[in-house]
Amino acid sequence: PQHLQPAFHYIDSGPVIQDSTTELLAGLQGKPRRINPKYFYDERGSQLFEQITQQPEYYPTRTEHAILQNHAHDIAQVLGTGRVLLEPGAGNCEKVRLLLEALQPVAYVPVDISGDFLCQAAARLADEYPWLGITALRADFTHLPSLPDGLPAAPRCLFYPGSTLGNFTRPEARAFLHHAARLVGANGRLLLGVDLHKDHRQLDAAYNDAAGVTAAFNLNVLSHLNQLLEADFDPAGFRHLAGYHRGYRRIEMYLQSRYVQRVRCAGEIVRLRRGERILTEYSCKYTHGGFERLARDAGLRISGCWQDSDGLFAVFALAP
Ligand code: AVI
């Protein structure tokens, strides 16, 4: 019998960042000054993030990895096999490997803003899993794009690991989940990795690794902005600041100006006082109760939950 090789496609949904000059300028001039964390992930930023995940202090990635590895078959039982598997923010497409054998998806659709990085990672995966059809999509997943035509008509599952949901504010996270629920439809499922609230010392350390990789990652956003906005940020003029806010249960990450400075951005001048901060990231941490409320507000219910024995990180299965 003649076998059709499942295809590998790469779709570039066009400029996703060029139209963001207005958003970036408004953020830089706003109160508080802010840069959306999605701008961390240029090629260098994606590499630095990968290095963060290997730092001894940064527990989320390896903890989630162990959870997925230990429970892949339970997870598949709860979610069901034979689905179209969507992964917004797929990056290096590493985590999905832990689930592919158990989940046996009929197609895999990784989505990421970092096009070359995604395309290379998805092409490697296609080589290693010749039975799997892969459609890699370069798009800004914070706006969850509509899906490409021609995907198999199987029920969908959206995989959103890494506690990336935590980088949204809580109202944004609710809107994202709501949108994700619509995207997967009535028979759809979601599988989410969520970093849990814990002692602030462990959290502070995870975002202030001794090797300084998180600091380099934070500062790299300025080099990315220099490219995008024809700006002249000098990263040496800024300091990395990160710490856990216990009231809001979130890491807050900033770039703090070391001195009075004027920065040229897309033809405008941004004036910074000495010590002034630019907010670059929230990383919200959830309690079980808090996450359940968030899911419920988005019209979803929890159908499974797996976590490590120290209760650092949780993986939730959700259904409409
Ligand atoms: C991608 N995201 C879940 C990471 C986090 O932990 O919030 C990004 C990160 N920022 C600093 N370190 C890692």
Short mmCIF file of C-alpha atoms and ligand atoms in Angstrom, two decimals:
data_model
loop_
_atom_site.label_atom_id
_atom_site.label_comp_id
_atom_site.label_asym_id
_atom_site.label_seq_id
_atom_site.Cartn_x
_atom_site.Cartn_y
_atom_site.Cartn_z
CA PRO A 1 0.00 0.00 0.00
CA GLN A 2 1.15 3.46 -0.79
CA HIS A 3 1.80 5.58 2.29
CA LEU A 4 1.40 9.30 2.18
CA GLN A 5 4.04 10.88 4.40
CA PRO A 6 2.31 13.27 6.82
CA ALA A 7 3.44 16.70 5.71
CA PHE A 8 5.48 19.37 7.46
CA HIS A 9 4.28 22.91 6.73
CA TYR A 10 5.56 26.24 7.94
CA ILE A 11 3.19 29.21 7.74
CA ASP A 12 4.40 32.73 8.40
CA SER A 13 1.38 34.84 9.26
CA GLY A 14 3.23 38.02 8.21
CA PRO A 15 4.60 40.91 10.22
CA VAL A 16 3.43 40.41 13.78
CA ILE A 17 5.69 42.93 15.39
CA GLN A 18 6.11 45.76 12.89
CA ASP A 19 2.60 47.01 13.64
CA SER A 20 3.50 47.20 17.31
CA THR A 21 5.43 50.49 17.27
CA THR A 22 2.40 52.32 18.64
CA GLU A 23 1.88 49.73 21.39
CA LEU A 24 5.55 49.83 22.38
CA LEU A 25 5.75 53.63 22.41
CA ALA A 26 2.54 53.92 24.43
CA GLY A 27 3.97 51.38 26.89
CA LEU A 28 7.28 53.20 27.23
CA GLN A 29 5.55 56.56 27.77
CA GLY A 30 2.85 55.13 30.07
CA LYS A 31 2.53 54.89 33.84
CA PRO A 32 4.00 52.52 34.83
CA ARG A 33 6.36 52.37 31.89
CA ARG A 34 6.13 48.90 30.43
CA ILE A 35 7.29 46.60 27.66
CA ASN A 36 5.08 43.62 26.84
CA PRO A 37 7.03 40.43 27.74
CA LYS A 38 6.40 38.97 24.28
CA TYR A 39 9.23 41.24 23.06
CA PHE A 40 11.75 39.17 25.05
CA TYR A 41 11.67 36.50 22.39
CA ASP A 42 13.85 37.54 19.51
CA GLU A 43 16.35 34.87 18.44
CA ARG A 44 18.81 35.78 21.23
CA GLY A 45 16.00 36.09 23.79
CA SER A 46 14.68 32.63 22.94
CA GLN A 47 18.21 31.24 23.39
CA LEU A 48 18.62 33.02 26.73
CA PHE A 49 15.24 31.72 27.90
CA GLU A 50 16.38 28.21 27.05
CA GLN A 51 19.48 28.82 29.21
CA ILE A 52 17.30 30.10 32.08
CA THR A 53 15.43 26.80 32.06
CA GLN A 54 18.75 25.03 32.74
CA GLN A 55 19.73 27.16 35.75
CA PRO A 56 19.67 25.36 39.11
CA GLU A 57 17.45 28.04 40.68
CA TYR A 58 14.84 27.94 37.92
CA TYR A 59 12.75 24.95 39.06
CA PRO A 60 9.58 25.31 36.86
CA THR A 61 10.85 23.72 33.65
CA ARG A 62 12.43 20.61 35.13
CA THR A 63 9.56 20.15 37.60
CA GLU A 64 6.96 20.32 34.85
CA HIS A 65 9.11 18.03 32.70
CA ALA A 66 9.06 15.38 35.44
CA ILE A 67 5.30 15.74 35.92
CA LEU A 68 4.63 15.26 32.20
CA GLN A 69 7.06 12.37 32.00
CA ASN A 70 5.64 10.57 35.04
CA HIS A 71 1.99 11.06 34.17
CA ALA A 72 1.85 11.07 30.35
CA HIS A 73 -0.42 8.02 30.24
CA ASP A 74 -2.84 9.28 32.91
CA ILE A 75 -2.95 12.59 31.10
CA ALA A 76 -3.74 10.86 27.80
CA GLN A 77 -6.50 8.91 29.49
CA VAL A 78 -8.13 12.08 30.78
CA LEU A 79 -7.67 14.05 27.54
CA GLY A 80 -8.30 11.27 25.02
CA THR A 81 -6.09 10.34 22.07
CA GLY A 82 -6.36 11.20 18.36
CA ARG A 83 -6.76 14.95 18.76
CA VAL A 84 -5.33 17.90 16.86
CA LEU A 85 -2.77 19.23 19.31
CA LEU A 86 -2.24 23.01 19.33
CA GLU A 87 0.63 24.61 21.22
CA PRO A 88 0.78 28.41 21.48
CA GLY A 89 4.27 29.66 22.33
CA ALA A 90 5.82 26.31 21.44
CA GLY A 91 9.38 27.71 21.23
CA ASN A 92 11.79 24.78 20.96
CA CYS A 93 8.93 22.20 20.79
CA GLU A 94 10.67 20.16 23.51
CA LYS A 95 7.88 19.55 26.01
CA VAL A 96 5.44 18.09 23.56
CA ARG A 97 7.85 15.21 22.98
CA LEU A 98 6.94 13.90 26.44
CA LEU A 99 3.31 13.51 25.37
CA LEU A 100 3.36 12.52 21.70
CA GLU A 101 3.58 8.74 22.17
CA ALA A 102 0.84 8.71 24.81
CA LEU A 103 -1.46 11.27 23.18
CA GLN A 104 -1.06 10.03 19.58
CA PRO A 105 -2.31 13.31 18.09
CA VAL A 106 -3.48 13.29 14.46
CA ALA A 107 -1.71 16.62 13.88
CA TYR A 108 0.50 19.02 15.83
CA VAL A 109 0.26 22.81 15.37
CA PRO A 110 3.02 24.71 17.19
CA VAL A 111 2.61 28.50 17.18
CA ASP A 112 5.35 31.00 18.07
CA ILE A 113 6.34 34.60 17.46
CA SER A 114 10.01 33.64 16.94
CA GLY A 115 9.79 32.34 13.35
CA ASP A 116 13.22 30.89 12.53
CA PHE A 117 13.56 29.33 15.96
CA LEU A 118 10.13 27.70 15.63
CA CYS A 119 10.67 26.52 12.07
CA GLN A 120 13.97 24.80 12.93
CA ALA A 121 12.56 23.16 16.06
CA ALA A 122 9.42 21.94 14.27
CA ALA A 123 11.46 20.61 11.33
CA ARG A 124 13.62 18.57 13.75
CA LEU A 125 10.49 17.19 15.36
CA ALA A 126 9.06 16.28 11.94
CA ASP A 127 12.23 14.27 11.22
CA GLU A 128 11.96 12.38 14.48
CA TYR A 129 8.20 11.71 14.33
CA PRO A 130 7.55 10.83 10.69
CA TRP A 131 4.01 9.61 11.53
CA LEU A 132 2.98 13.06 12.75
CA GLY A 133 1.63 15.84 10.50
CA ILE A 134 3.05 19.18 11.67
CA THR A 135 1.91 22.67 10.72
CA ALA A 136 4.16 25.28 12.35
CA LEU A 137 2.63 28.74 12.47
CA ARG A 138 4.51 31.94 13.12
CA ALA A 139 2.08 34.28 14.82
CA ASP A 140 1.58 36.38 17.92
CA PHE A 141 -0.19 33.81 20.05
CA THR A 142 -1.18 36.34 22.70
CA HIS A 143 -3.97 37.13 20.21
CA LEU A 144 -4.58 33.40 19.52
CA PRO A 145 -4.72 33.41 15.72
CA SER A 146 -7.36 31.63 13.71
CA LEU A 147 -6.09 28.23 12.63
CA PRO A 148 -4.83 27.34 9.17
CA ASP A 149 -7.18 25.54 6.77
CA GLY A 150 -6.80 21.86 6.08
CA LEU A 151 -6.30 20.53 9.62
CA PRO A 152 -7.86 17.11 10.29
CA ALA A 153 -11.45 17.34 11.54
CA ALA A 154 -10.61 15.74 14.89
CA PRO A 155 -11.37 17.20 18.35
CA ARG A 156 -8.76 19.66 19.52
CA CYS A 157 -6.52 19.94 22.51
CA LEU A 158 -4.60 23.09 23.38
CA PHE A 159 -1.33 22.48 25.23
CA TYR A 160 -0.04 25.51 27.11
CA PRO A 161 2.86 24.43 29.32
CA GLY A 162 5.60 26.32 31.13
CA SER A 163 3.29 28.54 33.17
CA THR A 164 3.26 30.95 30.24
CA LEU A 165 -0.27 31.79 31.37
CA GLY A 166 1.40 33.40 34.39
CA ASN A 167 2.89 36.11 32.17
CA PHE A 168 -0.62 37.48 31.59
CA THR A 169 -2.30 39.61 34.23
CA ARG A 170 -5.26 37.76 35.74
CA PRO A 171 -7.87 39.53 33.53
CA GLU A 172 -5.71 38.83 30.46
CA ALA A 173 -5.36 35.18 31.54
CA ARG A 174 -9.14 34.90 31.85
CA ALA A 175 -9.60 36.39 28.36
CA PHE A 176 -6.94 34.05 26.95
CA LEU A 177 -8.59 30.96 28.47
CA HIS A 178 -11.97 32.09 27.25
CA HIS A 179 -10.61 32.50 23.74
CA ALA A 180 -8.74 29.18 23.97
CA ALA A 181 -11.97 27.43 25.03
CA ARG A 182 -13.73 28.84 21.94
CA LEU A 183 -10.83 27.81 19.71
CA VAL A 184 -10.94 24.14 20.81
CA GLY A 185 -14.74 24.01 20.80
CA ALA A 186 -17.30 21.94 22.71
CA ASN A 187 -15.32 18.66 22.49
CA GLY A 188 -12.04 20.44 23.08
CA ARG A 189 -9.62 20.08 25.95
CA LEU A 190 -6.85 22.21 27.43
CA LEU A 191 -3.67 21.06 29.16
CA LEU A 192 -2.00 23.82 31.13
CA GLY A 193 1.19 24.09 33.17
CA VAL A 194 0.83 26.44 36.14
CA ASP A 195 3.47 27.60 38.58
CA LEU A 196 2.20 27.52 42.15
CA HIS A 197 2.44 30.08 44.95
CA LYS A 198 5.25 29.21 47.38
CA ASP A 199 7.89 30.63 49.71
CA HIS A 200 9.09 33.93 48.28
CA ARG A 201 12.77 33.02 48.75
CA GLN A 202 12.54 30.20 46.24
CA LEU A 203 10.71 32.47 43.80
CA ASP A 204 13.14 35.37 44.24
CA ALA A 205 16.07 33.02 43.58
CA ALA A 206 14.44 31.57 40.44
CA TYR A 207 14.29 35.05 38.86
CA ASN A 208 17.73 36.17 40.12
CA ASP A 209 19.94 33.23 39.15
CA ALA A 210 23.53 33.48 40.28
CA ALA A 211 24.90 33.13 36.74
CA GLY A 212 23.01 36.26 35.69
CA VAL A 213 21.15 34.63 32.81
CA THR A 214 17.76 36.08 33.80
CA ALA A 215 19.39 39.52 34.04
CA ALA A 216 20.84 39.10 30.52
CA PHE A 217 17.43 37.92 29.27
CA ASN A 218 15.71 40.95 30.79
CA LEU A 219 18.30 43.40 29.38
CA ASN A 220 18.21 41.76 25.95
CA VAL A 221 14.71 43.15 25.40
CA LEU A 222 16.37 46.57 24.98
CA SER A 223 18.55 45.32 22.12
CA HIS A 224 15.44 43.88 20.52
CA LEU A 225 13.70 47.26 20.86
CA ASN A 226 16.74 48.97 19.35
CA GLN A 227 16.13 46.90 16.23
CA LEU A 228 12.36 47.18 16.16
CA LEU A 229 12.08 50.89 16.93
CA GLU A 230 15.41 52.15 15.65
CA ALA A 231 15.99 53.06 19.27
CA ASP A 232 19.28 53.72 21.08
CA PHE A 233 18.85 52.01 24.44
CA ASP A 234 22.18 51.29 26.12
CA PRO A 235 21.61 48.07 28.14
CA ALA A 236 24.55 49.06 30.38
CA GLY A 237 22.41 52.00 31.57
CA PHE A 238 19.90 49.62 33.17
CA ARG A 239 19.79 47.20 36.08
CA HIS A 240 17.77 43.94 36.27
CA LEU A 241 15.27 43.91 39.16
CA ALA A 242 13.01 40.96 40.00
CA GLY A 243 11.12 40.04 43.14
CA TYR A 244 7.99 38.32 44.43
CA HIS A 245 5.05 40.49 45.44
CA ARG A 246 3.29 38.37 48.05
CA GLY A 247 0.06 40.40 47.97
CA TYR A 248 -0.41 40.03 44.24
CA ARG A 249 1.27 36.60 44.17
CA ARG A 250 3.44 37.50 41.25
CA ILE A 251 7.05 38.02 40.27
CA GLU A 252 7.52 41.55 39.01
CA MET A 253 10.46 42.12 36.73
CA TYR A 254 11.79 45.57 35.86
CA LEU A 255 14.65 47.35 34.12
CA GLN A 256 15.80 50.22 36.29
CA SER A 257 17.56 53.23 34.80
CA ARG A 258 20.98 53.73 36.41
CA TYR A 259 21.00 57.48 35.65
CA VAL A 260 19.03 60.29 34.03
CA GLN A 261 18.83 59.48 30.35
CA ARG A 262 17.13 60.27 27.06
CA VAL A 263 16.44 57.42 24.69
CA ARG A 264 15.45 57.87 21.07
CA CYS A 265 12.64 55.49 20.04
CA ALA A 266 10.91 55.54 16.65
CA GLY A 267 11.60 59.24 16.27
CA GLU A 268 10.40 60.13 19.78
CA ILE A 269 12.38 60.83 22.93
CA VAL A 270 11.77 58.84 26.12
CA ARG A 271 13.19 60.58 29.23
CA LEU A 272 14.05 58.45 32.22
CA ARG A 273 14.90 59.61 35.72
CA ARG A 274 17.65 57.94 37.75
CA GLY A 275 16.12 54.86 39.42
CA GLU A 276 13.02 54.93 37.21
CA ARG A 277 11.69 51.48 36.27
CA ILE A 278 10.28 49.91 33.17
CA LEU A 279 8.02 46.93 33.92
CA THR A 280 9.01 44.05 31.65
CA GLU A 281 7.16 41.06 33.10
CA TYR A 282 4.68 39.73 35.60
CA SER A 283 4.91 36.05 36.36
CA CYS A 284 1.76 35.24 38.33
CA LYS A 285 1.73 32.26 40.67
CA TYR A 286 -1.49 30.46 41.51
CA THR A 287 -2.99 28.56 44.41
CA HIS A 288 -5.25 25.62 43.51
CA GLY A 289 -8.29 27.62 44.59
CA GLY A 290 -7.19 30.69 42.67
CA PHE A 291 -6.63 28.70 39.50
CA GLU A 292 -9.96 26.94 39.82
CA ARG A 293 -11.72 30.31 40.10
CA LEU A 294 -9.87 31.62 37.07
CA ALA A 295 -10.83 28.54 35.03
CA ARG A 296 -14.45 28.77 36.16
CA ASP A 297 -14.61 32.47 35.23
CA ALA A 298 -13.43 31.47 31.73
CA GLY A 299 -16.19 28.84 31.46
CA LEU A 300 -13.92 25.83 32.05
CA ARG A 301 -13.82 23.06 34.62
CA ILE A 302 -10.82 21.13 35.89
CA SER A 303 -10.92 17.48 34.77
CA GLY A 304 -7.45 16.45 35.98
CA CYS A 305 -4.52 17.76 38.00
CA TRP A 306 -1.00 16.40 38.40
CA GLN A 307 1.80 17.90 40.46
CA ASP A 308 5.22 17.16 41.95
CA SER A 309 5.54 15.89 45.52
CA ASP A 310 6.80 19.29 46.75
CA GLY A 311 3.80 21.09 45.30
CA LEU A 312 5.94 23.49 43.27
CA PHE A 313 4.14 23.19 39.94
CA ALA A 314 0.86 21.77 38.62
CA VAL A 315 -0.44 20.54 35.28
CA PHE A 316 -4.21 20.94 34.83
CA ALA A 317 -6.54 19.33 32.29
CA LEU A 318 -9.52 21.55 31.54
CA ALA A 319 -12.77 20.96 29.68
CA PRO A 320 -15.61 23.32 28.73
C1 AVI B 1 7.99 32.03 29.88
N1 AVI B 1 7.67 32.34 31.26
C2 AVI B 1 6.72 31.38 31.82
C3 AVI B 1 8.84 32.55 32.10
C4 AVI B 1 8.43 32.82 33.58
O1 AVI B 1 8.97 32.17 34.45
O2 AVI B 1 7.54 33.64 33.80
C5 AVI B 1 9.68 33.70 31.59
C6 AVI B 1 10.82 34.05 32.50
N2 AVI B 1 11.11 35.25 32.91
C7 AVI B 1 12.16 35.22 33.69
N3 AVI B 1 12.55 33.98 33.81
C8 AVI B 1 11.73 33.23 33.05
#
